[in-house]
Tab-separated table of C-alpha atoms and ligand atoms in Angstrom:
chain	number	residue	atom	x	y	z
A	1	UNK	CA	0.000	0.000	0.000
A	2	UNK	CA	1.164	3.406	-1.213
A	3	UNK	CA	1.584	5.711	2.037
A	4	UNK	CA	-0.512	8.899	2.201
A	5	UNK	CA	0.657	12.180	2.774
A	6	UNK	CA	-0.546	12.109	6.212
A	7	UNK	CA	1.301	9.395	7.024
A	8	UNK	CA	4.521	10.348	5.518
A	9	UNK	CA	4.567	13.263	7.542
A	10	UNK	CA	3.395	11.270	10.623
A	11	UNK	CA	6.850	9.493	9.848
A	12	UNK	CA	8.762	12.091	9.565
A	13	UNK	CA	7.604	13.649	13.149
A	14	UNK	CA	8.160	10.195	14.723
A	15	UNK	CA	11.707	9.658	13.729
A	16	UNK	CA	14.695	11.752	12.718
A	17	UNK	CA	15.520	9.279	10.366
A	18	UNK	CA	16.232	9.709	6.462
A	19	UNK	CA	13.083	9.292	4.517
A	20	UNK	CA	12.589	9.869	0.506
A	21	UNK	CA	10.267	9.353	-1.430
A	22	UNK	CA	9.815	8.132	-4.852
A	23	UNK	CA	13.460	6.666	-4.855
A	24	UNK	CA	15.237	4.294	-7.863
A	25	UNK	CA	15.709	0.727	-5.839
A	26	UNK	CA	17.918	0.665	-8.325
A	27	UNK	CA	20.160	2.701	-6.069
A	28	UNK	CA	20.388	0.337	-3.043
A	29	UNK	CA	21.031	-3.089	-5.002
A	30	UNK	CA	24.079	-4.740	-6.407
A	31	UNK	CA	22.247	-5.580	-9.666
A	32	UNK	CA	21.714	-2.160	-10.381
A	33	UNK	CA	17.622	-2.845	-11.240
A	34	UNK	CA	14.771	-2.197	-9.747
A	35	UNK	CA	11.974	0.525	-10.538
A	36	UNK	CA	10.920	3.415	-7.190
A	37	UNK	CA	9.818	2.501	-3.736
A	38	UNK	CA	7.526	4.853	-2.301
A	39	UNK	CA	9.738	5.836	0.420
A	40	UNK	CA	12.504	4.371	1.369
A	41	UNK	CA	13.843	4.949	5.122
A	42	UNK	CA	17.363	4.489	7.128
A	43	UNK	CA	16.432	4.401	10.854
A	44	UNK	CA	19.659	5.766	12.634
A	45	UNK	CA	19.145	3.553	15.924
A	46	UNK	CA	17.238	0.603	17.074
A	47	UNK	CA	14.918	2.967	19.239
A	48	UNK	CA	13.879	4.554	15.688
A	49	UNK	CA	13.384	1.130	13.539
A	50	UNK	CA	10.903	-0.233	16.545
A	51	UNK	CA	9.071	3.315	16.402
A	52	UNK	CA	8.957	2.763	12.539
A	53	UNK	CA	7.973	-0.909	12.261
A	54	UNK	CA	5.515	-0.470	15.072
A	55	UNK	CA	3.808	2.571	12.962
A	56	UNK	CA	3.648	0.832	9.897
A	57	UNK	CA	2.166	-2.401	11.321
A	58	UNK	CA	-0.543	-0.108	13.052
A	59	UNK	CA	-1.042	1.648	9.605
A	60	UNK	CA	-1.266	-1.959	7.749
A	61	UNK	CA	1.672	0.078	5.546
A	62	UNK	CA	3.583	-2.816	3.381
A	63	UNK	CA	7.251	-3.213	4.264
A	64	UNK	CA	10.537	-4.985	3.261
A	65	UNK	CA	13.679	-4.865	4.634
A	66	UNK	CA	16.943	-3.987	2.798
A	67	UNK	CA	20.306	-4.915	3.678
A	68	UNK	CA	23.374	-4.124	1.523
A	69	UNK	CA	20.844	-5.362	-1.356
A	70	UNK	CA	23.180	-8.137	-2.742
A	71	UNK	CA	20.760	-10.683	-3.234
A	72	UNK	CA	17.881	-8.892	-4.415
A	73	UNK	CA	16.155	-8.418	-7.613
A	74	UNK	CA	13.216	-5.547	-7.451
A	75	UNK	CA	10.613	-5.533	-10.468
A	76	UNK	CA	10.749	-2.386	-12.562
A	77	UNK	CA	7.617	-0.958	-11.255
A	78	UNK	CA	9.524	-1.224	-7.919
A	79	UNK	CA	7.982	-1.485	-4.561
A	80	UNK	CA	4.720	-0.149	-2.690
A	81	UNK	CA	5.153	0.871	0.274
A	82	UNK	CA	7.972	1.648	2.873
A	83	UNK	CA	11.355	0.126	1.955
A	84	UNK	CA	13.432	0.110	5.529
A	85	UNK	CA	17.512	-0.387	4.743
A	86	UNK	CA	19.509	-0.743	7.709
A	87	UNK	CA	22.788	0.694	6.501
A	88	UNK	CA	22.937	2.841	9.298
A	89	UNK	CA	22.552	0.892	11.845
A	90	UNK	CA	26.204	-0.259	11.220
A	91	UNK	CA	27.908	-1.866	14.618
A	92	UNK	CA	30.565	-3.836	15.391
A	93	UNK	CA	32.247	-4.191	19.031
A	94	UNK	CA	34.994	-7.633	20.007
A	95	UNK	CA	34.314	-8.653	23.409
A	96	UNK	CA	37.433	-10.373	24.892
A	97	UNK	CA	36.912	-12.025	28.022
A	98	UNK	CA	40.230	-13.935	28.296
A	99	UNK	CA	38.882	-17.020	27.435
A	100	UNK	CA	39.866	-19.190	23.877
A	101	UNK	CA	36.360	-17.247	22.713
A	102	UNK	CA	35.207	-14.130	21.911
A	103	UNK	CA	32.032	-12.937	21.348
A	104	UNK	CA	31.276	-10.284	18.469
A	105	UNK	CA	28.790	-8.104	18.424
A	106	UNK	CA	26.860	-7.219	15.135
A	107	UNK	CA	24.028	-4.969	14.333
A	108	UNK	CA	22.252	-5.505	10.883
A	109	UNK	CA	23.468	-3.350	9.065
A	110	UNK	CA	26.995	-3.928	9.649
A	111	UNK	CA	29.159	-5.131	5.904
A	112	UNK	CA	30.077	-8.160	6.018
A	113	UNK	CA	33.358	-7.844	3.942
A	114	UNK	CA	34.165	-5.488	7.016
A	115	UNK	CA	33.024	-7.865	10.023
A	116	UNK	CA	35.370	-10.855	8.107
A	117	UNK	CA	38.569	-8.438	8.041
A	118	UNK	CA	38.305	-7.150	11.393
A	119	UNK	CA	38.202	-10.774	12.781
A	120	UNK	CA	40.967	-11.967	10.833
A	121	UNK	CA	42.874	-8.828	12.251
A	122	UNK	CA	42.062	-9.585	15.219
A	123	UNK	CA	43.201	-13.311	15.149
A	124	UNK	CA	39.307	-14.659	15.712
A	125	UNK	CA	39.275	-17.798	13.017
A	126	UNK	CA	36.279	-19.296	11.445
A	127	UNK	CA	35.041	-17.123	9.287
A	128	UNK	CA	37.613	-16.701	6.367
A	129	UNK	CA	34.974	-18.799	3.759
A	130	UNK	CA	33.297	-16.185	3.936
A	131	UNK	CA	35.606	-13.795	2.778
A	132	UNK	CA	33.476	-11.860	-0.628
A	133	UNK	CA	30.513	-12.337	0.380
A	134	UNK	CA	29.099	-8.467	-0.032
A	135	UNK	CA	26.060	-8.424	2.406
A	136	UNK	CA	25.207	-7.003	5.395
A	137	UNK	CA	25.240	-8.956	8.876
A	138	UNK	CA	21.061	-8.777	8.775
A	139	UNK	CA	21.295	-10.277	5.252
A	140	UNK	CA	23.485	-12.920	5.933
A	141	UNK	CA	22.005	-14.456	8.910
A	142	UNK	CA	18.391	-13.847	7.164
A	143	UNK	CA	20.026	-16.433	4.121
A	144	UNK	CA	22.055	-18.326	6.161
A	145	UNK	CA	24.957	-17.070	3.724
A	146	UNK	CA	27.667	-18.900	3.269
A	147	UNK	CA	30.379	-20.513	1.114
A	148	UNK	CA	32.156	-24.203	0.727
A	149	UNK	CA	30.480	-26.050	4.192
A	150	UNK	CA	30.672	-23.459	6.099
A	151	UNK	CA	27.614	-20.951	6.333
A	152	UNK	CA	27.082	-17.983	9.252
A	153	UNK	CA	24.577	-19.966	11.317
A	154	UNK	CA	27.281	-22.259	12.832
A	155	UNK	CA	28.676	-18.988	14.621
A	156	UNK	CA	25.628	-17.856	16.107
A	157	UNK	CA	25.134	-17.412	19.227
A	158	UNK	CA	22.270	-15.426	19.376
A	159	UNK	CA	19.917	-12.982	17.166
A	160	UNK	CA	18.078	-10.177	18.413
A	161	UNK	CA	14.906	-8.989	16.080
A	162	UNK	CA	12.302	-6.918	16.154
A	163	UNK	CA	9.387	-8.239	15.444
A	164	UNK	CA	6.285	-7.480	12.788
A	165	UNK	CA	4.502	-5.059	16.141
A	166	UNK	CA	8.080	-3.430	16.775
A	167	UNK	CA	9.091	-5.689	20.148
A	168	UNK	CA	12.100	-6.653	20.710
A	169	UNK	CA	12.789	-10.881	21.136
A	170	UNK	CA	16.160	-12.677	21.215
A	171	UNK	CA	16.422	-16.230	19.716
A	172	UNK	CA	19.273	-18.136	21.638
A	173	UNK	CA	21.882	-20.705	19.752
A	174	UNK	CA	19.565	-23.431	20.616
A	175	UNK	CA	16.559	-22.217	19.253
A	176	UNK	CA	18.210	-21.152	15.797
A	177	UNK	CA	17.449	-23.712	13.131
A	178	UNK	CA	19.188	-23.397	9.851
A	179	UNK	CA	20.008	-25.343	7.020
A	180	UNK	CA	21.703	-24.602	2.940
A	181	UNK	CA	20.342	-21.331	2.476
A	182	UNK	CA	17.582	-20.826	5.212
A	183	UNK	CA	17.408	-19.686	8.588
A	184	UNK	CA	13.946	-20.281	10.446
A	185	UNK	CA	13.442	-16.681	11.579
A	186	UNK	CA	9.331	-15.276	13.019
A	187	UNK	CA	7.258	-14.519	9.874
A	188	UNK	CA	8.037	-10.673	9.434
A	189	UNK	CA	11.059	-10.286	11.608
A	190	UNK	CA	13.501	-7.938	11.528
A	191	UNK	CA	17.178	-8.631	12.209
A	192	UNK	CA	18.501	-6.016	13.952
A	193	UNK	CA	21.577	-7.850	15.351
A	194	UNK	CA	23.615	-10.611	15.670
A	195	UNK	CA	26.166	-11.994	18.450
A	196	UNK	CA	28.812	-14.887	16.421
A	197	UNK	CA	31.179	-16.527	18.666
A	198	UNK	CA	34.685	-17.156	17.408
A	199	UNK	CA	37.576	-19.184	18.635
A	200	UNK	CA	41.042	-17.766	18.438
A	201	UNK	CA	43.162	-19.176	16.059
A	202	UNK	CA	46.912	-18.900	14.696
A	203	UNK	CA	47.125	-15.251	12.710
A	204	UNK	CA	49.372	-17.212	9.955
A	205	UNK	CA	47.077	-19.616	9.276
A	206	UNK	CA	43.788	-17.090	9.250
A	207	UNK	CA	46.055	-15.735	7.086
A	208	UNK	CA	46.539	-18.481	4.880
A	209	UNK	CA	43.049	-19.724	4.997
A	210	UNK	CA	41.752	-16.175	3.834
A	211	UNK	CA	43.931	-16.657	0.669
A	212	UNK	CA	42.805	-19.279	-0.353
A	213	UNK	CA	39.229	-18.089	0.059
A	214	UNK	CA	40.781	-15.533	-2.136
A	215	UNK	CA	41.925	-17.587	-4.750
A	216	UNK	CA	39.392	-19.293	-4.636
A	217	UNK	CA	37.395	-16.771	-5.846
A	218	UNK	CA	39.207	-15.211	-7.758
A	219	UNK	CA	38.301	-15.442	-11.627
A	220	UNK	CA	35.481	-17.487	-11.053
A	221	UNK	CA	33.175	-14.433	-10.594
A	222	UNK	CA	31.976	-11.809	-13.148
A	223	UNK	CA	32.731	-9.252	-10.303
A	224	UNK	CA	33.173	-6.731	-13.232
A	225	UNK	CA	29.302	-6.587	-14.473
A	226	UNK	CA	26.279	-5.762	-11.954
A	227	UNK	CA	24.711	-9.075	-10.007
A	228	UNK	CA	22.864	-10.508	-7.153
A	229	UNK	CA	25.057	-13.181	-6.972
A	230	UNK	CA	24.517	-16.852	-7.599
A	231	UNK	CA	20.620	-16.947	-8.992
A	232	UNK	CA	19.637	-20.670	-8.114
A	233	UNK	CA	20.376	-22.900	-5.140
A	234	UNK	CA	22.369	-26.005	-6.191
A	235	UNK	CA	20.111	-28.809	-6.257
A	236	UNK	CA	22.442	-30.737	-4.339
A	237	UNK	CA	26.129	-30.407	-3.002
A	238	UNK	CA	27.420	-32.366	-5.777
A	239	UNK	CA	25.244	-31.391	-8.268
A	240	UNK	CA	25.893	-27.445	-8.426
A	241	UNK	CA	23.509	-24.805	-10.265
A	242	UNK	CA	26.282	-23.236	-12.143
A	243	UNK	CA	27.406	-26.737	-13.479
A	244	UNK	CA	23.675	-27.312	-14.503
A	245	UNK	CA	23.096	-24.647	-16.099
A	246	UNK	CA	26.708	-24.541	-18.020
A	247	UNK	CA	25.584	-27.785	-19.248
A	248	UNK	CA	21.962	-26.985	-21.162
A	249	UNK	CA	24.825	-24.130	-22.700
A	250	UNK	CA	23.267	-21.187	-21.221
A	251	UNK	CA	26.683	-19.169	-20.491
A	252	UNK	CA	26.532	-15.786	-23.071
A	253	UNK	CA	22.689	-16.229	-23.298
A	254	UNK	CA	21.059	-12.770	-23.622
A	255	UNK	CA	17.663	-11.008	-22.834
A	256	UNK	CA	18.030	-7.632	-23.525
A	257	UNK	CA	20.036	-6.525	-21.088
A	258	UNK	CA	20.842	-9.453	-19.556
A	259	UNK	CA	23.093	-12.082	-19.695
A	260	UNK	CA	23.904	-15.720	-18.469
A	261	UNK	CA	27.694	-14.666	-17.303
A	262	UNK	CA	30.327	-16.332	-19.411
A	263	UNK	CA	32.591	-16.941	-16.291
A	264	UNK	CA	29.828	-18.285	-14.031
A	265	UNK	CA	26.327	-20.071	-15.596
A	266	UNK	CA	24.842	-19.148	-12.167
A	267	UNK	CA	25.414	-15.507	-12.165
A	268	UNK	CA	22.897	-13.517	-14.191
A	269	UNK	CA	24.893	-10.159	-15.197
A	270	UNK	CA	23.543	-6.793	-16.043
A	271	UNK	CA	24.894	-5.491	-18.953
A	272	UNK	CA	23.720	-1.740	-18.631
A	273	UNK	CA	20.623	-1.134	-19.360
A	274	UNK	CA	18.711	-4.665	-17.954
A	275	UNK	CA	15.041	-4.345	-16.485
A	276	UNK	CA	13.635	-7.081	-14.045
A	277	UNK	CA	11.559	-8.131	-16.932
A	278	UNK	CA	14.709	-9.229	-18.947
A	279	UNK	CA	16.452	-11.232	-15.922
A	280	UNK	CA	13.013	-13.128	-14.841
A	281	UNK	CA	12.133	-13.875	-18.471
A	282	UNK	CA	16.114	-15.156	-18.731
A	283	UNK	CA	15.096	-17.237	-15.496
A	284	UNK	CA	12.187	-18.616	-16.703
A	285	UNK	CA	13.774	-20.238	-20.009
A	286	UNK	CA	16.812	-21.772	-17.724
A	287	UNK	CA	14.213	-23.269	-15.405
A	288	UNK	CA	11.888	-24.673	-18.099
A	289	UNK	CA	15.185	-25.598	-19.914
A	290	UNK	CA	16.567	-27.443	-16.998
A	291	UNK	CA	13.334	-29.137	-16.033
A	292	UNK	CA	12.176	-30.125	-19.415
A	293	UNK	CA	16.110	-31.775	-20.224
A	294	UNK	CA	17.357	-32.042	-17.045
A	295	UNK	CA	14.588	-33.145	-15.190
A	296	UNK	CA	16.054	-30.502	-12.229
A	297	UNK	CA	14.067	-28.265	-10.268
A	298	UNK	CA	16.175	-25.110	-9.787
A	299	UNK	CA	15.062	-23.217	-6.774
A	300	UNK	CA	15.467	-19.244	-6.619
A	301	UNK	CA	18.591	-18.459	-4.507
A	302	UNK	CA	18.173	-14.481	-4.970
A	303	UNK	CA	14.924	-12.561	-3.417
A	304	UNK	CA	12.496	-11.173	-5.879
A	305	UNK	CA	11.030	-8.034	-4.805
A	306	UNK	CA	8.109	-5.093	-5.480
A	307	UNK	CA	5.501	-4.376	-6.359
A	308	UNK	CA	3.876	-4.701	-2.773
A	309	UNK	CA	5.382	-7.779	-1.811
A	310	UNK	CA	6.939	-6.757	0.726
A	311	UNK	CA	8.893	-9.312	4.011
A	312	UNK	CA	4.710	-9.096	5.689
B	1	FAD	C1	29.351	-10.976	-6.183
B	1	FAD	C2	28.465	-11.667	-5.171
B	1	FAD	C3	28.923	-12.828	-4.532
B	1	FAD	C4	28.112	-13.463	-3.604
B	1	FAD	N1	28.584	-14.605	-2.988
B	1	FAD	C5	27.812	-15.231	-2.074
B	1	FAD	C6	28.286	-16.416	-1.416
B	1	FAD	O1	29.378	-16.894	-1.634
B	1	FAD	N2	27.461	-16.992	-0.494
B	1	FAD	C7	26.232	-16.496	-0.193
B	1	FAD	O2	25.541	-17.054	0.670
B	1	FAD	N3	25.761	-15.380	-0.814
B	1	FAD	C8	26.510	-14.746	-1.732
B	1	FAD	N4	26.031	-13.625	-2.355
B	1	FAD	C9	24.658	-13.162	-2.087
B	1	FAD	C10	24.532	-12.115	-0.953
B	1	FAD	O3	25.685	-11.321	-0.835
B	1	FAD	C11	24.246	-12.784	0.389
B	1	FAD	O4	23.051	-13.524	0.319
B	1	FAD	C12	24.121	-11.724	1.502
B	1	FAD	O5	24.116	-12.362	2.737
B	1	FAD	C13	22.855	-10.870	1.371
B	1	FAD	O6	22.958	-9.805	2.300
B	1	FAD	P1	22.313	-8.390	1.982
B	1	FAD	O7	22.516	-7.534	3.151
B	1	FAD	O8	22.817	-7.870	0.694
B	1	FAD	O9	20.788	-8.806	1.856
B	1	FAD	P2	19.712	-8.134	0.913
B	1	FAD	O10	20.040	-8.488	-0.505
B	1	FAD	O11	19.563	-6.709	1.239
B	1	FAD	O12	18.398	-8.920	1.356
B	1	FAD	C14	18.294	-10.315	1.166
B	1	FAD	C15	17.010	-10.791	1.865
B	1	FAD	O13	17.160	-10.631	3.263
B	1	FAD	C16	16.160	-9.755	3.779
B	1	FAD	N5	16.838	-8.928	4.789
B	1	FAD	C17	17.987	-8.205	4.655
B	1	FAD	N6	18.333	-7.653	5.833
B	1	FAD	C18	17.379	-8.020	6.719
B	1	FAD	C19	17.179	-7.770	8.121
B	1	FAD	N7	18.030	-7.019	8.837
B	1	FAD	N8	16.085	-8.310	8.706
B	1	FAD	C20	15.200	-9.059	8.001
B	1	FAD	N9	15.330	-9.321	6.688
B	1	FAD	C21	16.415	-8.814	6.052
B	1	FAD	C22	15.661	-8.950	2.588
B	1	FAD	O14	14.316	-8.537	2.774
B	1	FAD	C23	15.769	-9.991	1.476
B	1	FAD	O15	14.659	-10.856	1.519
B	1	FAD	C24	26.823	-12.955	-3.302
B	1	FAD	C25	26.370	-11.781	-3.939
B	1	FAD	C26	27.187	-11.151	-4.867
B	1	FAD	C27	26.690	-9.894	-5.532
C-alpha cells in the first residue's frame, strides 16, 4: 500500500531518520535494477526502527527490509510501500573475556566484507569462507549465507529482532534452526543484530586460509558486471547450479540486457541497461530448460522483490 501524505509526515515527526520518497531501488542493489519505492527509510538507531515498524504495522503500511541489497532483484515498477535499509545501523564491538572465545557483536546493518577483516585482524578464526561475500550482517544471517560447508549460522550465538509489532525478542543458539540457504526466523522479523562466537586461532594460518578463500574466488566471478550473486540454489552439493546450467549451454545467453555470465552459468549479469523483466524472463527459459532436459528443479537463490510484496 502506497503511504498517504498524512502518514509520511506522521513518519517524519516520529523519527529523525532519512526518509525519501519516490526513490530508484535501483540505487540500493548490487544488480543495479529495480523501478521506485515509495519511500525508502534508514532508521539511525534501534529505538527509531521499533518506532517505525511499530507505525507501519498499526497503519497496515507494506514493508521490506533492505540490507546491503546483494541478493535482491526488485521488479521495474519497484515497490509499494515503505522500503526500511539498515545501513545505518552499522555496529561492530569484540568482546574479549580472556577465554579461547570471543564474542562479536553485530548490528544488521553492519558489511560483512568489514566484520570478516576485522576478525581476521584480530586473530578470531572461522570465518575466512566467507571472505566476498558483499552483504550485510542482517542479510546474511536472514540467508544463512555462506560458502564451501561453512555458512554464518554455525557462529551464532544469538539474534536479536524486532518483530512485525516493533518488540524486541532474542532467539538463543539453541533455538536457531538453519540449514543450505535458510534460517527459520518469526514470519516478518527484523534482524537487527547478531552476536557470532569465534575461537582464536593462529594469525598465519587465518592468514593463509583467507587466501585461499581468495583464490578461490578469484576469476570465477563476473565481479566486473552488476549481479545478485549466484541466482539458483544447487540442487544438491554435488550437483551445483552453475554446473547445470553450463551444461543446457546457457553461459553468453542474452535477454536484452541481460546475460547468463560467461565466467559463471549461475550468475545472471547486467549489462547496462537490464530491467527485471529481462532477468526473470532469462530465469524462466533456464528453469523450463533445466526441467524439461534435465529433469532438475532449480530453486530461486536471490529474493524477488516489489511491487507490494513486501517481508509481511
Ligand atoms: C558478487 C556476489 C557474490 C556473492 N557470494 C555469495 C556467497 O558466496 N554466499 C552467499 O551465501 N551469498 C553470496 N552472495 C549473495 C549475498 O551477498 C548474500 O546472500 C548476503 O548475505 C545478502 O545480504 P544483503 O545484506 O545484501 O541482503 P539483501 O540483498 O539486502 O536482502 C536479502 C534478503 O534478506 C532480507 N533482509 C535483509 N536484511 C534483513 C534484516 N536485517 N532483517 C530481516 N530481513 C532482512 C531482505 O528482505 C531480502 O529478503 C553474493 C552476492 C554477490 C553480488
Amino acid at each position: 500500500m502506497t503511504p498517504t501524505g498524512r502518514q509520511i509526515d506522521d513518519i517524519r515527526n516520529l523519527i529523525r531518520a532519512s526518509v525519501t520518497t519516490d526513490v530508484a531501488l535501483s540505487r540500493f542493489t548490487s544488480f543495479k535494477i529495480g523501478g521506485p519505492s515509495d519511500l525508502v527509510i534508514e532508521p539511525k538507531n534501534l529505538e527509531e526502527l521499533k518506532k517505525l515498524i511499530l507505525y507501519l504495522d498499526q497503519e497496515k503500511i507494506t514493508r521490506v527490509v533492505l540490507g546491503a541489497g546483494t541478493n535482491v532483484l526488485f521488479h521495474d515498477k519497484g515497490f509499494r510501500g515503505v522500503v526500511i535499509r539498515t545501513a545505518a545501523l552499522d555496529s561492530l564491538e569484540i568482546h574479549e573475556n580472556g577465554s579461547d572465545f570471543c564474542k562479536v557483536l553485530l548490528a544488521a546493518g553492519a558489511p560483512l566484507p568489514h566484520v570478516v577483516s576485522m576478525v581476521c585482524r584480530h586473530g578470531l578464526k572461522g570465518l575466512e569462507p566467507l571472505w566476498g561475500i558483499p552483504g550485510s550482517l542482517g542479510g546474511a544471517v536472514v540467508t544463512n549465507a555462506g560458502a564451501g560447508d561453512v555458512c554464518i549460522g554455525e557462529f551464532l550465538e544469538s539474534v536479536k529482532l524486532v518483530n512485525r509489532c516493533g518488540r524486541e525478542l532474542a532467539i538463543g543458539r539453541g533455538d536457531l534452526k538453519y540449514g543450505y540457504r535458510y534460517m527459520s526466523l518469526p514470519q516478518g522479523s527484523t534482524v537487527v543484530e547478531g552476536i557470532l562466537k569465534l575461537s582464536r586461532g593462529d594469525k598465519d594460518s587465518i592468514t593463509e586460509e583467507l587466501e585461499r578463500s581468495k583464490a578461490r574466488r578469484r576469476g570465477k566471478q563476473p565481479l566486473d558486471r552488476p549481479n545478485a550473486g549466484c541466482v539458483f540454489k544447487n540442487p544438491s552439493p554435488d550437483n551445483p547450479a552453475g554446473a547445470v546450467i553450463d551444461r543446457l549451454g546457457f553461459k553468453g545467453v542474452c535477454v536484452g540486457g541481460a546475460e547468463v555470465s560467461p565466467i559463471h552459468a549461475n550468475f545472471i549479469v547486467n549489462r547496462g541497461n537490464a530491467t527485471a523483466a529481462n532477468v526473470l524472463e532469462l530465469i524462466e527459459q533456464i528453469r523450463s530448460t533445466a526441467y524439461e532436459k534435465a529433469n532438475v528443479n532449480l530453486d530461486l537463490e536471490i529474493c524477488v522483490i516489489g511491487e507490494d510484496v513486501g517481508n509481511d
